[in-house]
XYZ file of C-alpha atoms in Angstrom:
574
model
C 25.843 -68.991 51.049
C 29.101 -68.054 49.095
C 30.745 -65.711 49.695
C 31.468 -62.571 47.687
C 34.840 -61.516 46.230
C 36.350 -58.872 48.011
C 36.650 -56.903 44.546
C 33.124 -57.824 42.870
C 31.524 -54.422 44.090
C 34.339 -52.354 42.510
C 34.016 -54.181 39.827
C 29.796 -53.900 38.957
C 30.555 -49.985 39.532
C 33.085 -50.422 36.195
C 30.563 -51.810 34.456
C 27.767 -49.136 34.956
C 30.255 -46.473 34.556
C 31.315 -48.020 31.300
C 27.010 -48.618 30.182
C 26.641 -44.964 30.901
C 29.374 -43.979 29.353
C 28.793 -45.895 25.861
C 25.636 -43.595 25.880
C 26.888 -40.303 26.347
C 28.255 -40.218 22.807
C 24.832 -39.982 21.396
C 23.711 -36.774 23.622
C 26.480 -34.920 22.454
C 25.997 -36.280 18.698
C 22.689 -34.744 19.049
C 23.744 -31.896 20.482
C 26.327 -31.417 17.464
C 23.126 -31.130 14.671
C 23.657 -27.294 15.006
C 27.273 -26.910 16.358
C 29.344 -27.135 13.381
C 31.880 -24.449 13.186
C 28.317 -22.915 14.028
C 24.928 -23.746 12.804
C 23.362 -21.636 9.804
C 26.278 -21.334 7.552
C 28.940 -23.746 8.741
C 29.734 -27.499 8.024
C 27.717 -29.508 11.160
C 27.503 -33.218 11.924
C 24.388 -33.624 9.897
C 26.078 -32.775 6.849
C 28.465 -35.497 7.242
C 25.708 -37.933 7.017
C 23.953 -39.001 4.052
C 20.265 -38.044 6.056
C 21.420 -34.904 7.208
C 22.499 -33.909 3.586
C 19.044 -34.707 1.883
C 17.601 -33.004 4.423
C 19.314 -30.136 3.709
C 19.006 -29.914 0.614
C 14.840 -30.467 0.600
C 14.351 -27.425 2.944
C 16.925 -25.517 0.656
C 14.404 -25.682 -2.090
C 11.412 -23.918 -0.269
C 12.787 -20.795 -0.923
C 12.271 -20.415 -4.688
C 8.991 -21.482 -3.685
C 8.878 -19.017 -1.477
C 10.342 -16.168 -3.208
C 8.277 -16.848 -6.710
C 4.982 -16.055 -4.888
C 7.026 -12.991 -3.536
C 7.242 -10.904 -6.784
C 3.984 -10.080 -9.348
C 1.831 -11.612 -10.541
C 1.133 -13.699 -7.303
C 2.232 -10.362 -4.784
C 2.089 -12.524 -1.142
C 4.919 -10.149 -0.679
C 4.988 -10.693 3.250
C 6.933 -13.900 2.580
C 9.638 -12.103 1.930
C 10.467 -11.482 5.114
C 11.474 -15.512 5.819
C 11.851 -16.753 1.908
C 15.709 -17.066 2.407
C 15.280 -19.111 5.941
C 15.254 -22.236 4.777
C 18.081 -22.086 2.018
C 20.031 -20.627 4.954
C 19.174 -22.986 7.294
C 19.947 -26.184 5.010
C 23.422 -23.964 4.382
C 24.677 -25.343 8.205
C 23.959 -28.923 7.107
C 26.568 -29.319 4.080
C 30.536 -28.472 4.242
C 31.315 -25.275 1.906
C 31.386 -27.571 -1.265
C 27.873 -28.598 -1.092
C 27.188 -24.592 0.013
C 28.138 -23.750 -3.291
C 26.395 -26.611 -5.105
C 23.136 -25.965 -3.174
C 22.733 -22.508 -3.408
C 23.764 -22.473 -7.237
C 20.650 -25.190 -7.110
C 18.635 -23.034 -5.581
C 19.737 -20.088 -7.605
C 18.768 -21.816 -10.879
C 15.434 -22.620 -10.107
C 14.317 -19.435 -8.999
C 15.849 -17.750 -11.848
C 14.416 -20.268 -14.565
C 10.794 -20.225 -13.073
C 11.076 -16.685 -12.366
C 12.116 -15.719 -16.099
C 10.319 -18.212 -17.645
C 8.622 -15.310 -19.641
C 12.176 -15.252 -21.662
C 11.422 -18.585 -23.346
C 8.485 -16.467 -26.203
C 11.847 -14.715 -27.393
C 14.884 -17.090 -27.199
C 15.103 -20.266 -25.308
C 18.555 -20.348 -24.880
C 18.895 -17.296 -23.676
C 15.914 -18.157 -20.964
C 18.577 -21.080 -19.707
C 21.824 -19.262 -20.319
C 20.170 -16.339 -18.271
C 19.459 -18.745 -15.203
C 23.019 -20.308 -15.321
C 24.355 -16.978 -15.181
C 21.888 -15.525 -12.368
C 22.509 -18.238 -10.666
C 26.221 -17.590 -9.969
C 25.392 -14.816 -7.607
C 23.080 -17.088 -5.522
C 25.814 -19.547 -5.293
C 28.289 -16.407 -4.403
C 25.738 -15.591 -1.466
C 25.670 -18.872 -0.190
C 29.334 -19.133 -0.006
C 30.010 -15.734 1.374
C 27.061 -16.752 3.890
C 28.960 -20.089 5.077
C 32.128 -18.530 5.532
C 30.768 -15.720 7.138
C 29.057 -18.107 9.948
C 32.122 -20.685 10.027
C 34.774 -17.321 10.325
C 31.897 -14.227 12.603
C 29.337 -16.952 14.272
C 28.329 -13.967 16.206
C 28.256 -11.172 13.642
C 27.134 -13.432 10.328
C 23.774 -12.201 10.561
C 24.644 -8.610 10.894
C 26.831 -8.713 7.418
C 24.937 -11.063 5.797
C 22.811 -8.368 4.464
C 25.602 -6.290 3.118
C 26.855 -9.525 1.313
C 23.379 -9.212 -0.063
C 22.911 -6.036 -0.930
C 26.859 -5.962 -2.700
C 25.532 -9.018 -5.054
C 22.468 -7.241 -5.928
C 24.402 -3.987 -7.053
C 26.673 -6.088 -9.122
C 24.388 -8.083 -10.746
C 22.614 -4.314 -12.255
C 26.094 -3.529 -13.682
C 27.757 -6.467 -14.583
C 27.611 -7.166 -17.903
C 25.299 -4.474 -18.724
C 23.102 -5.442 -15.405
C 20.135 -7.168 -15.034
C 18.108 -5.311 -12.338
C 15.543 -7.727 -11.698
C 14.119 -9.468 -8.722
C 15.985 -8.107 -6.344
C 14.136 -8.510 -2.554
C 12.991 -4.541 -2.146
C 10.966 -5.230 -5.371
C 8.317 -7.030 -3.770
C 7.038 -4.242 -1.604
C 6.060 -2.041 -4.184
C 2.759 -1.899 -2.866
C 3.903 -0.719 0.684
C 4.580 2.834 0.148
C 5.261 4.209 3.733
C 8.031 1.607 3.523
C 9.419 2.203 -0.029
C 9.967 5.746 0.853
C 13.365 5.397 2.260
C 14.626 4.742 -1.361
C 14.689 8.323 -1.641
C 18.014 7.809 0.326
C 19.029 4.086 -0.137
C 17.692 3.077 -3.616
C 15.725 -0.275 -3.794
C 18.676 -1.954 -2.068
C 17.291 -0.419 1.382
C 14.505 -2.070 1.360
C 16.288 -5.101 -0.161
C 18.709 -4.828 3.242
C 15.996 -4.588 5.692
C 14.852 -8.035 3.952
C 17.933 -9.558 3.708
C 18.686 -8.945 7.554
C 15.180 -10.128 8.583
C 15.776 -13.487 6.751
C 19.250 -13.656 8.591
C 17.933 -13.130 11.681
C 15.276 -15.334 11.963
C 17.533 -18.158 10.882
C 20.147 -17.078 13.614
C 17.400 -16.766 16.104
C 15.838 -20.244 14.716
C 19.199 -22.072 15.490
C 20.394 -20.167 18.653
C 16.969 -21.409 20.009
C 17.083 -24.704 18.573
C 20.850 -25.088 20.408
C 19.471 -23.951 23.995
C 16.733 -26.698 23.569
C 18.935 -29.190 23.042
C 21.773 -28.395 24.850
C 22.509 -30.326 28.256
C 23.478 -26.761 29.628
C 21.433 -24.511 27.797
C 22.458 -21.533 29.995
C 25.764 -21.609 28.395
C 24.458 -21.202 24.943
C 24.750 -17.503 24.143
C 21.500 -16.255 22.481
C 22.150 -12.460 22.589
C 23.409 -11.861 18.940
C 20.410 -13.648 17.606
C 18.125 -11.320 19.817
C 20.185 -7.850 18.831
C 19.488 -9.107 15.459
C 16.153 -9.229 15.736
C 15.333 -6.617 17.747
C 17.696 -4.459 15.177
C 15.064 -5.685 12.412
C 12.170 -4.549 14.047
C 13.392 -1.355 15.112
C 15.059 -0.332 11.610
C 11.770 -1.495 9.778
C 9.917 0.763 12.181
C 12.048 4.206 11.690
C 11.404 2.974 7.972
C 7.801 2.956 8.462
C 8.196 6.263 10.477
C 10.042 8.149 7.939
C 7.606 6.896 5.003
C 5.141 8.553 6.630
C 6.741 11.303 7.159
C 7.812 12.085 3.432
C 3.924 10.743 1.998
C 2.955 13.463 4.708
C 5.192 16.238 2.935
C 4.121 15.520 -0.652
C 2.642 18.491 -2.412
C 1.662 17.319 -6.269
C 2.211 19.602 -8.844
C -0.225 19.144 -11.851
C 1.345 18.597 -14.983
C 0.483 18.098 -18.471
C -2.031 16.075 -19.971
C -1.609 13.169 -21.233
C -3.256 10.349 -23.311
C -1.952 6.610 -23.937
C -2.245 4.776 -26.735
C -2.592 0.674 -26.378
C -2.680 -1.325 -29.035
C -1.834 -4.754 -28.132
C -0.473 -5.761 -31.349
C 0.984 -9.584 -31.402
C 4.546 -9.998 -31.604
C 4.210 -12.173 -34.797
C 2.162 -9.778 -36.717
C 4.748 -6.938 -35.383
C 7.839 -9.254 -37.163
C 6.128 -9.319 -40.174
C 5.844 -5.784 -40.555
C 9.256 -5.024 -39.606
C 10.313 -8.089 -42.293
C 8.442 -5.571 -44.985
C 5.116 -6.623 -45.630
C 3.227 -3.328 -46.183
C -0.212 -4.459 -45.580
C 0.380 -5.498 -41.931
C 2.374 -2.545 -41.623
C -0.193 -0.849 -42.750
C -3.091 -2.125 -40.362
C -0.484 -1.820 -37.268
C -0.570 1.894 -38.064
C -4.310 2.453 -38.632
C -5.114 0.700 -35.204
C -3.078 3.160 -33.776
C -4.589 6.095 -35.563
C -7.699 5.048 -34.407
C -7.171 4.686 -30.964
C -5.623 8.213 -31.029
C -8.724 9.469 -32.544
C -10.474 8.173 -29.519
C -8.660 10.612 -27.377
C -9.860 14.151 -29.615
C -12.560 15.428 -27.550
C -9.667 14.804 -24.073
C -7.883 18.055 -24.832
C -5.133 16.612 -23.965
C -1.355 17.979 -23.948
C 0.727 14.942 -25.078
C -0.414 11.352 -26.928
C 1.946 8.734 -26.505
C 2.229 5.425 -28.648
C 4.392 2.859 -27.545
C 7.881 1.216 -28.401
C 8.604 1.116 -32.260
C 4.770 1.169 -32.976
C 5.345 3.603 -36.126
C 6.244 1.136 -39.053
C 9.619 1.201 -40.908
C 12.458 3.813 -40.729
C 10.650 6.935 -39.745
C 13.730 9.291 -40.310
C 13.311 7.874 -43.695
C 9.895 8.141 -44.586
C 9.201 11.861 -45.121
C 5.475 11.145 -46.124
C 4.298 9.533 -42.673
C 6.257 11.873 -40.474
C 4.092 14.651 -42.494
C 0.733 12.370 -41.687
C 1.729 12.112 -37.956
C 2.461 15.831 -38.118
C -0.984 16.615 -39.319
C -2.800 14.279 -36.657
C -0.608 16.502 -33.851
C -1.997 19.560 -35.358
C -6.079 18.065 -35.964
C -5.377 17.312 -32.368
C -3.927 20.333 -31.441
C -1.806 17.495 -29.155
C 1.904 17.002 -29.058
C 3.054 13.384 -30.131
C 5.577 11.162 -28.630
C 5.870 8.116 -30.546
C 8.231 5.215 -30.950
C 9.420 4.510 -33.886
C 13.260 2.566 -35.348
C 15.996 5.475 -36.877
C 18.418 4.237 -39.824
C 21.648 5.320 -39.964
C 24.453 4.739 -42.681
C 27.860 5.666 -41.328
C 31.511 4.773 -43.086
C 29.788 2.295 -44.926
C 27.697 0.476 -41.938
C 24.223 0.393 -41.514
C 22.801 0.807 -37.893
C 19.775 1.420 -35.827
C 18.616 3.471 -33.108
C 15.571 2.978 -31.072
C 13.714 6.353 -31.296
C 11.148 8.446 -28.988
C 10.012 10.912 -31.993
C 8.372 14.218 -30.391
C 6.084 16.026 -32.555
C 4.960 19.459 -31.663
C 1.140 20.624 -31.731
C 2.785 22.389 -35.033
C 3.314 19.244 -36.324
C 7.013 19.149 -36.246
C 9.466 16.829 -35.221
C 11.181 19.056 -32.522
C 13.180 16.543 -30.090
C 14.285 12.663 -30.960
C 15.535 10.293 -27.862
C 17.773 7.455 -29.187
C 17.776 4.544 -26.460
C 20.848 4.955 -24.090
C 20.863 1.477 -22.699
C 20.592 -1.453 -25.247
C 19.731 -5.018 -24.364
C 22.365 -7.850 -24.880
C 21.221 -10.223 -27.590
C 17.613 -8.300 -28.034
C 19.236 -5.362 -29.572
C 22.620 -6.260 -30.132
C 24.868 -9.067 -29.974
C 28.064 -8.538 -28.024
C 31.385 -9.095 -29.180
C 29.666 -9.860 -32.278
C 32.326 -8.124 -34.283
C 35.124 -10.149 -33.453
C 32.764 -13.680 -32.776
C 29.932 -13.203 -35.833
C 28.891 -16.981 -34.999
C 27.107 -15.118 -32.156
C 24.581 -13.642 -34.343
C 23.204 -17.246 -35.012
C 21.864 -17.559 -31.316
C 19.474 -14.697 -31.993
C 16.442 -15.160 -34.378
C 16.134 -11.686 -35.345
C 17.900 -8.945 -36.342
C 20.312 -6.784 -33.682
C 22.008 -4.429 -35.100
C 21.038 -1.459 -32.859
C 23.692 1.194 -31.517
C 22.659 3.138 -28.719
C 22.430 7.132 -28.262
C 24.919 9.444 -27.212
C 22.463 11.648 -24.715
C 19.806 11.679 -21.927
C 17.588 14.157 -24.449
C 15.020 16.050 -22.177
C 11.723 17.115 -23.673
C 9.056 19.937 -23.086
C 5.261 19.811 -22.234
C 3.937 22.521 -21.741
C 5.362 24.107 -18.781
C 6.907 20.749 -17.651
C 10.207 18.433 -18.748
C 10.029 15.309 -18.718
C 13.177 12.192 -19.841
C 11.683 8.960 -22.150
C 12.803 5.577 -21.041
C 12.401 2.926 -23.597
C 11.770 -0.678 -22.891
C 13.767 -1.905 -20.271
C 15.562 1.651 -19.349
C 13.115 2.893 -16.506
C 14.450 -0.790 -14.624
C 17.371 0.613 -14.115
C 18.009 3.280 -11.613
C 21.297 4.921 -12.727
C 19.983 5.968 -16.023
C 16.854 7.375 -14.276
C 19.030 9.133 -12.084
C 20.804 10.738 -14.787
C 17.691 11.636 -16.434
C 16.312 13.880 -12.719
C 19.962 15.279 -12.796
C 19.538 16.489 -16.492
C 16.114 18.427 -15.617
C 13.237 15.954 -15.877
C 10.268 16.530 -13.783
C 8.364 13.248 -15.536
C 9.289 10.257 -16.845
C 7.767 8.843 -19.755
C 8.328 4.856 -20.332
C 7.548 3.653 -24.333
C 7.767 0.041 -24.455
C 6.371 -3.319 -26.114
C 6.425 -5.753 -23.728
C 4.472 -7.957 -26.308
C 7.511 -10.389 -26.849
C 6.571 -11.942 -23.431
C 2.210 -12.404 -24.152
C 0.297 -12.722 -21.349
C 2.854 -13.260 -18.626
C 3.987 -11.921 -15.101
C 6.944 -10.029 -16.898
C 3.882 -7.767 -17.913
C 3.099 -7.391 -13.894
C 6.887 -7.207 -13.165
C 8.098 -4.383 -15.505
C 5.486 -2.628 -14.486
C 6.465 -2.809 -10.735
C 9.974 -2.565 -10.690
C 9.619 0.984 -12.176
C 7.445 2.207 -9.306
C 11.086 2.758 -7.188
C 12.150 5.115 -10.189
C 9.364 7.471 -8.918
C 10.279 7.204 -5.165
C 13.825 7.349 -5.761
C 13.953 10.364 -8.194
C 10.448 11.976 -7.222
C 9.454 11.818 -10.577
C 5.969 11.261 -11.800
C 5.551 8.084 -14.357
C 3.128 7.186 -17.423
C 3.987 3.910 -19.320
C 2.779 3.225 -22.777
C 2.765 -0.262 -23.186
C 1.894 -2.104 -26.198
C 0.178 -4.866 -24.890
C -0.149 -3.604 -21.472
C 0.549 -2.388 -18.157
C 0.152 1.190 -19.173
C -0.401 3.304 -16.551
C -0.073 6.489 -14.183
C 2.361 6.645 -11.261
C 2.834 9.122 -8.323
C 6.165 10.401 -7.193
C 5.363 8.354 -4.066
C 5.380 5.338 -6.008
C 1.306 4.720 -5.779
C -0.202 3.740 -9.582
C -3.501 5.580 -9.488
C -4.740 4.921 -12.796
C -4.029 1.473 -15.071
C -5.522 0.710 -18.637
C -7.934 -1.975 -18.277
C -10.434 -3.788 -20.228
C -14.453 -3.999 -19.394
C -13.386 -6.964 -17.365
C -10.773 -5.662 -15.715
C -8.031 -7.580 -17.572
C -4.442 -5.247 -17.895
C -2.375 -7.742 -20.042
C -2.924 -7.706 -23.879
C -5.830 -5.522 -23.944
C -6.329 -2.825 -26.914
C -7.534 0.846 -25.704
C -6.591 4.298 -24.445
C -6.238 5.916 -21.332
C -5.824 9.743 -20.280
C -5.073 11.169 -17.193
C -2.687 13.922 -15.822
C 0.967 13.735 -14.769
C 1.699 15.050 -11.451
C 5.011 16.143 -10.237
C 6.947 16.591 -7.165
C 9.662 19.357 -6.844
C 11.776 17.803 -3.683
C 15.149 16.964 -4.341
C 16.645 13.651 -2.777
C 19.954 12.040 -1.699
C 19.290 9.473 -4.135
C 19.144 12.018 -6.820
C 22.074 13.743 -5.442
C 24.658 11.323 -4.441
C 23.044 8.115 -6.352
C 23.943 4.721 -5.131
C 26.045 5.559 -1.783
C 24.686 2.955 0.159
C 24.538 0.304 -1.963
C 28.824 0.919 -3.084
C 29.318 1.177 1.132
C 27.776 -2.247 1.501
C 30.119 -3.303 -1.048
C 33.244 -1.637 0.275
C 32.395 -2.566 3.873
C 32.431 -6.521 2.645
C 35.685 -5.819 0.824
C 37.674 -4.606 3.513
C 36.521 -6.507 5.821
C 37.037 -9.526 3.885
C 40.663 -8.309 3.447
C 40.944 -7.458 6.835
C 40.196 -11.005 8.485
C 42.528 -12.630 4.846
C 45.287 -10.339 6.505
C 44.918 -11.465 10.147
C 44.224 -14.997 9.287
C 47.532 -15.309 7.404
C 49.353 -13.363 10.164
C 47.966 -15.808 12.848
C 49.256 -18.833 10.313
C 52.409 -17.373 10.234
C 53.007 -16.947 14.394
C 52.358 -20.595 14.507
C 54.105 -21.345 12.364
C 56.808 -18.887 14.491
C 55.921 -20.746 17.307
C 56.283 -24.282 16.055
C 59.856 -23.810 14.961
């Protein structure tokens, strides 16, 4: 037998140590899939690899999914609640350049399926109106990483306000595009809607916003402890406030819903009947390009309808957006016909109809809500307040005229200089044309001028038989809940309807099958109105500016401190 060197042992425990060492690396590298400057929103490990990136990204991309079944006409509106998880999630796996390119990704295709409706009208404006949207998911996505890299602890609690401050810019910038914003999808869920009495849409929109954030907090704390070698380390706690602040805020939500559905006491109102007559687009431009006989027809189907409604003894008939032919303040002989109908009917009119005017040598148009009394006059005209970029005018288009050529028909609409506010019987109610009962400031404006209605005349014809029909429709509902105000909609092609000042639609024009979109017929029912006042009403969009202000200073705040902290080391080095 040989025998051993004196320093062999010493030298086998070397080796193991140096084995069990080589291996160590690869716990902590797995450890590191969530620890980037922290998880959710912050550059990791995996996002230095090419794996980790496509994962990313392909989770990313289940929330357009996701939030496209949200909103009408598919309604699963519970997903909601977890359609931004995965786009926040796939934010911790990519540094803060590949934040911005995902969520601008992300943001596109949501915004191009979701207003794929756009593409009837103008096709470039359906793609230039996703590459703009789109900016303000990529904006999120940013402010989201930075917020997780710079507050780990607190990103899920300001998330929300990041949220709700991109939502409120996006209805004013640039004349605003209120659309799709998170609260819309529970229209349906009164008890829960009711707090936009107080907070607007963007309530509801915050509650959804901080239940996406944190569940992907809570998703990532947990995923940590169950990989971490000391999992009793990894602090969980702001994850579970988070969550437990969610429930709890959605439940006093719930609570006080109930509570104001519980104090409602309706107030009957006028009568009123709706006119539908689901004329096509095309045959519409052909009118308006002067051919009489189609003109002509587009009129009679809408005398027709009205006819329908003479034994209803109703208060008010309503016809939709532009659905009189022509000029009307130009054409003395049909405002005399539609006088006479009002008084056959003994029913006041309200119809829509285009206004010429000729000032210092330019010709302009309004779009008009004629009313015509039971007398048969024309007592009160509304001249559309809020105009629609490249639908009714073309801005800039004064000083660029090239920009004319991107819209297929003519724009050359100015819009009114008041909220008008009309009488029915012992009632007052505001019109909203088109677009204008989407957007919650110029409701606002109309309850503070005296309206206990609203009354919405629009063709929504330009999209057919899509979910814009569905949308418009819904996205309204928060005017009611936020102003009290009852609602009827006259649609041309459809949804027209009845809402409560709680938001419910208790009566929608349907076919024999049931079909809403691009169905001819009438529909009469009674307005009912609510005389409570709200903080909405009142004080208008408080919480939604706070959010915004709270982000700002912060965001100032930590700019200030970070610079001051560069500067002491910098003190400190020298």
């Amino acid at each position: 037998m040989k025998a051993k060197h004196p320093g062999h042992g010493k030298q086998v425990m070397k080796k193991k140590k140096a084995v069990l060492s080589k291996k160590q690396p690869s716990k902590r590298k797995k450890k590191a899939i969530f620890s980037g400057p922290s998880g959710v929103a912050g550059p990791s490990e995996a996002g230095k690899s090419g794996r980790g990136k496509e994962y990313g990204w392909a989770i990313a991309f289940i929330t357009p999914a996701l939030l496209i079944l949200c909103f009408p006409a598919a309604n699963l509106d519970i997903l909601v609640w977890v359609a931004l998880v995965p786009w926040l999630l796939a934010l911790g796996k990519v540094k803060i350049k590949g934040a911005l390119g995902l969520s601008y990704a992300v943001g596109f295709l949501f915004y191009g399926i979701a207003c794929v409706w756009l593409r009837y009208v103008t096709p470039l404006g359906w793609f230039l109106l996703s590459f703009y949207l789109a900016f303000f998911f990529a904006a999120a996505g940013v402010g989201a990483w930075l917020l997780k890299r710079h507050t780990p602890r607190a990103w899920v609690f300001i998330f929300p306000l990041l949220w709700v401050a991109l939502e409120y810019l996006r209805a004013w910038l640039l004349t605003g595009f209120p659309w799709y914003f998170l609260g819309h999808t529970q229209y349906k869920r009164l008890a829960l809607i009711q707090i936009a009495d107080i907070f607007g849409v963007y309530g509801v929109s915050f509650l959804a916003a901080l239940a996406n954030s944190s569940i992907a907090g809570a998703f990532v704390h947990y995923h940590k402890r169950e990989i971490s070698p000391r999992p009793e380390r990894t602090k969980v706690r702001p994850s579970i406030m988070a969550v437990a602040l969610t429930l709890i805020l959605i439940l006093l939500s719930l609570i006080y819903g109930k509570w104001r559905l519980g104090q409602m006491r309706l107030e009957p109102g006028p009568k009123i009947g709706i006119v539908q007559g689901n004329i096509p687009q095309r045959l519409k431009e052909v009118a308006i390009a002067g051919d009489e006989l189609t003109a002509g027809d587009m009129f009679k189907t809408h005398l027709l309808l009205t006819f329908e409604l003479q034994e209803q003894d109703l208060d008010l008939i309503l016809w939709p957006e532009t659905m009189v032919p022509g000029r009307l303040n130009e054409d003395a002989e049909r405002q005399k016909f539609l006088g006479e109908v009002a008084q056959i009917l003994d029913a006041a009119l309200l119809v829509g109809a285009v206004t010429s005017v000729e000032k210092e040598g330019e010709i302009y148009g309004h779009n008009s809500a004629y009313h015509f009394s039971k007398q048969g006059e024309i007592i009160r005209r509304y001249d559309k307040l809020h105009l629609v970029p490249f639908g009714e005018f073309v801005p800039l288009r004064r000083y660029f005229p090239w920009l004319g050529r991107l819209v297929p028909y003519p724009t050359n609409f100015r819009p009114g200089s008041e909220a008008t506010i009309f009488e029915a019987e012992e009632s007052r109610f505001a019109v909203a044309i088109c677009f204008e009962d989407t957007f919650p400031y110029l409701v606002r404006k109309f309850r503070r001028a005296g309206a206990h209605f609203l009354v919405n005349l629009t063709n929504d014809g330009w999209f057919r038989d899509s979910a814009e029909l569905d949308q418009h429709m819904a996205f309204a509902v928060f005017r009611t809940v936020e102003n009290r105000l009852g609602l009827v909609r006259a649609a041309n092609t459809g949804i027209s309807c009845f809402v409560l000042p709680s938001g419910e639609i208790f009566k929608v024009l349907k076919d024999a099958k049931g079909k809403r979109r691009e169905v001819a017929g009438t529909l009469s029912g009674q307005i009912f109105t609510d005389s409570r006042k709200t903080f909405y009403s009142a004080y208008g969009d408080v919480f939604a500016t706070s959010c915004s202000a709270i982000l700002i200073i912060s965001g100032l705040g930590a700019f200030v401190h970070r610079l001051r902290n560069k500067r002491l080391e910098r003190q400190k080095s020298q």
